[in-house]
PDB file of C-alpha atoms and ligand atoms in Angstrom:
ATOM      1  CA  MET A 830      21.947 -28.367   4.544  1.00  0.00           C
ATOM      2  CA  ARG A 831      23.174 -25.971   2.251  1.00  0.00           C
ATOM      3  CA  LEU A 832      25.856 -22.701   3.766  1.00  0.00           C
ATOM      4  CA  THR A 833      26.151 -19.926   1.680  1.00  0.00           C
ATOM      5  CA  ILE A 834      27.842 -16.360   2.462  1.00  0.00           C
ATOM      6  CA  ASP A 835      25.420 -13.468   1.331  1.00  0.00           C
ATOM      7  CA  THR A 836      28.935 -11.321   0.563  1.00  0.00           C
ATOM      8  CA  ALA A 837      27.158  -8.058   0.460  1.00  0.00           C
ATOM      9  CA  LYS A 838      26.589  -8.280   4.038  1.00  0.00           C
ATOM     10  CA  CYS A 839      30.072  -8.920   5.044  1.00  0.00           C
ATOM     11  CA  SER A 840      31.807  -6.542   6.802  1.00  0.00           C
ATOM     12  CA  GLY A 841      35.153  -8.104   6.735  1.00  0.00           C
ATOM     13  CA  HIS A 842      35.096  -8.954  10.553  1.00  0.00           C
ATOM     14  CA  ALA A 843      36.914 -11.839   9.656  1.00  0.00           C
ATOM     15  CA  ARG A 844      35.153 -14.018  12.788  1.00  0.00           C
ATOM     16  CA  CYS A 845      34.182 -17.117  10.420  1.00  0.00           C
ATOM     17  CA  TRP A 846      37.424 -17.640   9.589  1.00  0.00           C
ATOM     18  CA  GLU A 847      38.765 -17.263  12.928  1.00  0.00           C
ATOM     19  CA  ALA A 848      36.268 -19.530  14.480  1.00  0.00           C
ATOM     20  CA  ALA A 849      36.716 -21.977  11.121  1.00  0.00           C
ATOM     21  CA  PRO A 850      39.374 -21.490   8.898  1.00  0.00           C
ATOM     22  CA  GLU A 851      39.091 -25.103   7.330  1.00  0.00           C
ATOM     23  CA  VAL A 852      35.121 -24.259   6.467  1.00  0.00           C
ATOM     24  CA  PHE A 853      35.902 -20.262   5.932  1.00  0.00           C
ATOM     25  CA  ASP A 854      38.046 -18.313   3.511  1.00  0.00           C
ATOM     26  CA  ILE A 855      38.953 -14.732   3.222  1.00  0.00           C
ATOM     27  CA  ASP A 856      40.214 -12.224   1.536  1.00  0.00           C
ATOM     28  CA  ASP A 857      43.464  -9.895   2.232  1.00  0.00           C
ATOM     29  CA  ASN A 858      41.200  -7.338   3.836  1.00  0.00           C
ATOM     30  CA  GLY A 859      39.226  -9.848   5.846  1.00  0.00           C
ATOM     31  CA  TYR A 860      36.285 -10.185   3.942  1.00  0.00           C
ATOM     32  CA  ALA A 861      34.371 -13.266   3.362  1.00  0.00           C
ATOM     33  CA  LEU A 862      34.885 -15.348  -0.126  1.00  0.00           C
ATOM     34  CA  PRO A 863      31.698 -16.724  -1.714  1.00  0.00           C
ATOM     35  CA  LEU A 864      30.420 -19.713  -0.499  1.00  0.00           C
ATOM     36  CA  ASP A 865      27.366 -22.407  -1.712  1.00  0.00           C
ATOM     37  CA  ARG A 866      27.807 -25.716  -1.088  1.00  0.00           C
ATOM     38  CA  GLU A 867      26.115 -28.452   0.883  1.00  0.00           C
ATOM     39  CA  VAL A 868      27.334 -29.684   4.104  1.00  0.00           C
ATOM     40  CA  SER A 869      26.173 -32.736   5.557  1.00  0.00           C
ATOM     41  CA  GLU A 870      24.467 -33.732   8.647  1.00  0.00           C
ATOM     42  CA  PRO A 871      25.358 -33.988  11.553  1.00  0.00           C
ATOM     43  CA  VAL A 872      26.662 -30.419  10.748  1.00  0.00           C
ATOM     44  CA  ASP A 873      30.122 -30.074  11.976  1.00  0.00           C
ATOM     45  CA  ALA A 874      31.037 -28.140  14.681  1.00  0.00           C
ATOM     46  CA  ALA A 875      33.460 -25.846  12.742  1.00  0.00           C
ATOM     47  CA  VAL A 876      30.491 -24.972  10.435  1.00  0.00           C
ATOM     48  CA  ARG A 877      28.703 -23.903  13.000  1.00  0.00           C
ATOM     49  CA  ALA A 878      30.901 -22.027  15.211  1.00  0.00           C
ATOM     50  CA  GLY A 879      31.567 -19.784  12.030  1.00  0.00           C
ATOM     51  CA  VAL A 880      27.964 -19.212  11.566  1.00  0.00           C
ATOM     52  CA  ALA A 881      27.171 -18.164  14.930  1.00  0.00           C
ATOM     53  CA  ALA A 882      30.855 -16.530  14.872  1.00  0.00           C
ATOM     54  CA  CYS A 883      29.428 -13.676  12.266  1.00  0.00           C
ATOM     55  CA  PRO A 884      28.001 -10.553  13.911  1.00  0.00           C
ATOM     56  CA  GLU A 885      26.052  -9.242  10.280  1.00  0.00           C
ATOM     57  CA  ARG A 886      24.703 -12.992   9.707  1.00  0.00           C
ATOM     58  CA  ALA A 887      25.668 -13.042   6.508  1.00  0.00           C
ATOM     59  CA  ILE A 888      26.294 -16.813   7.076  1.00  0.00           C
ATOM     60  CA  THR A 889      23.039 -19.120   6.799  1.00  0.00           C
ATOM     61  CA  LEU A 890      23.106 -22.528   7.393  1.00  0.00           C
ATOM     62  CA  SER A 891      19.680 -23.714   5.635  1.00  0.00           C
TER      63      SER A 891
HETATM   64  S1  LIG B1186      32.001 -13.117  10.195  1.00  0.00           S
HETATM   65 FE1  LIG B1186      30.325 -12.548   8.789  1.00  0.00          FE
HETATM   66  S2  LIG B1186      31.128 -10.250   8.368  1.00  0.00           S
HETATM   67 FE2  LIG B1186      32.760 -11.238   9.174  1.00  0.00          FE
HETATM   68  S3  LIG B1186      34.034 -11.742   7.433  1.00  0.00           S
HETATM   69 FE3  LIG B1186      32.704 -13.915   8.008  1.00  0.00          FE
HETATM   70  S4  LIG B1186      31.183 -13.494   6.661  1.00  0.00           S
HETATM   71 FE4  LIG B1186      32.032 -11.534   6.438  1.00  0.00          FE
END
Protein backbone atom coordinates (compact mmCIF):
# COMPACT_ATOMS: atom_id res chain seq x y z
CA MET A 1 0.00 0.00 0.00
CA ARG A 2 1.06 3.58 -0.53
CA LEU A 3 1.08 6.25 2.14
CA THR A 4 0.93 9.84 0.92
CA ILE A 5 0.25 13.29 2.29
CA ASP A 6 -1.38 16.01 0.23
CA THR A 7 0.45 18.94 1.78
CA ALA A 8 -1.92 21.36 0.02
CA LYS A 9 -4.67 20.06 2.33
CA CYS A 10 -2.54 20.13 5.47
CA SER A 11 -3.58 22.76 7.99
CA GLY A 12 -0.79 22.24 10.46
CA HIS A 13 -2.59 20.51 13.30
CA ALA A 14 0.37 18.17 13.89
CA ARG A 15 -2.06 15.43 14.93
CA CYS A 16 -0.49 12.87 12.64
CA TRP A 17 2.88 13.43 14.27
CA GLU A 18 1.34 13.30 17.75
CA ALA A 19 -0.30 9.97 16.89
CA ALA A 20 2.74 8.42 15.20
CA PRO A 21 5.98 10.42 15.45
CA GLU A 22 7.90 7.45 14.12
CA VAL A 23 5.98 7.68 10.84
CA PHE A 24 5.16 11.36 10.27
CA ASP A 25 7.38 14.43 10.35
CA ILE A 26 6.31 18.04 10.76
CA ASP A 27 7.99 21.37 10.30
CA ASP A 28 8.47 24.00 13.00
CA ASN A 29 4.95 25.32 12.42
CA GLY A 30 3.23 21.95 12.76
CA TYR A 31 2.71 21.27 9.07
CA ALA A 32 3.37 17.78 7.78
CA LEU A 33 6.41 17.27 5.60
CA PRO A 34 5.82 15.59 2.23
CA LEU A 35 5.46 11.83 2.42
CA ASP A 36 5.08 9.28 -0.36
CA ARG A 37 6.20 5.75 0.35
CA GLU A 38 5.21 2.13 0.30
CA VAL A 39 3.98 0.52 3.50
CA SER A 40 3.86 -3.21 3.92
CA GLU A 41 0.80 -5.17 4.95
CA PRO A 42 -0.49 -5.64 7.50
CA VAL A 43 -0.34 -1.89 7.92
CA ASP A 44 1.24 -0.84 11.18
CA ALA A 45 -1.15 0.48 13.82
CA ALA A 46 0.87 3.69 14.08
CA VAL A 47 0.33 4.41 10.39
CA ARG A 48 -3.41 3.84 10.73
CA ALA A 49 -3.52 6.04 13.84
CA GLY A 50 -1.83 8.87 11.98
CA VAL A 51 -4.19 8.60 9.02
CA ALA A 52 -7.22 8.59 11.31
CA ALA A 53 -5.93 11.56 13.29
CA CYS A 54 -5.90 13.95 10.36
CA PRO A 55 -9.00 16.18 10.41
CA GLU A 56 -8.27 17.45 6.90
CA ARG A 57 -8.13 13.98 5.31
CA ALA A 58 -4.77 15.00 3.90
CA ILE A 59 -3.23 11.58 4.49
CA THR A 60 -4.09 8.77 2.11
CA LEU A 61 -3.45 5.08 2.46
CA SER A 62 -4.38 3.32 -0.75
S1 LIG B 1 -2.86 15.80 10.96
FE1 LIG B 1 -3.28 16.30 8.80
S2 LIG B 1 -3.54 18.51 8.78
FE2 LIG B 1 -2.50 17.97 10.69
S3 LIG B 1 -0.28 18.11 10.25
FE3 LIG B 1 -0.89 16.00 9.88
S4 LIG B 1 -1.37 15.96 7.68
FE4 LIG B 1 -1.40 18.09 8.30
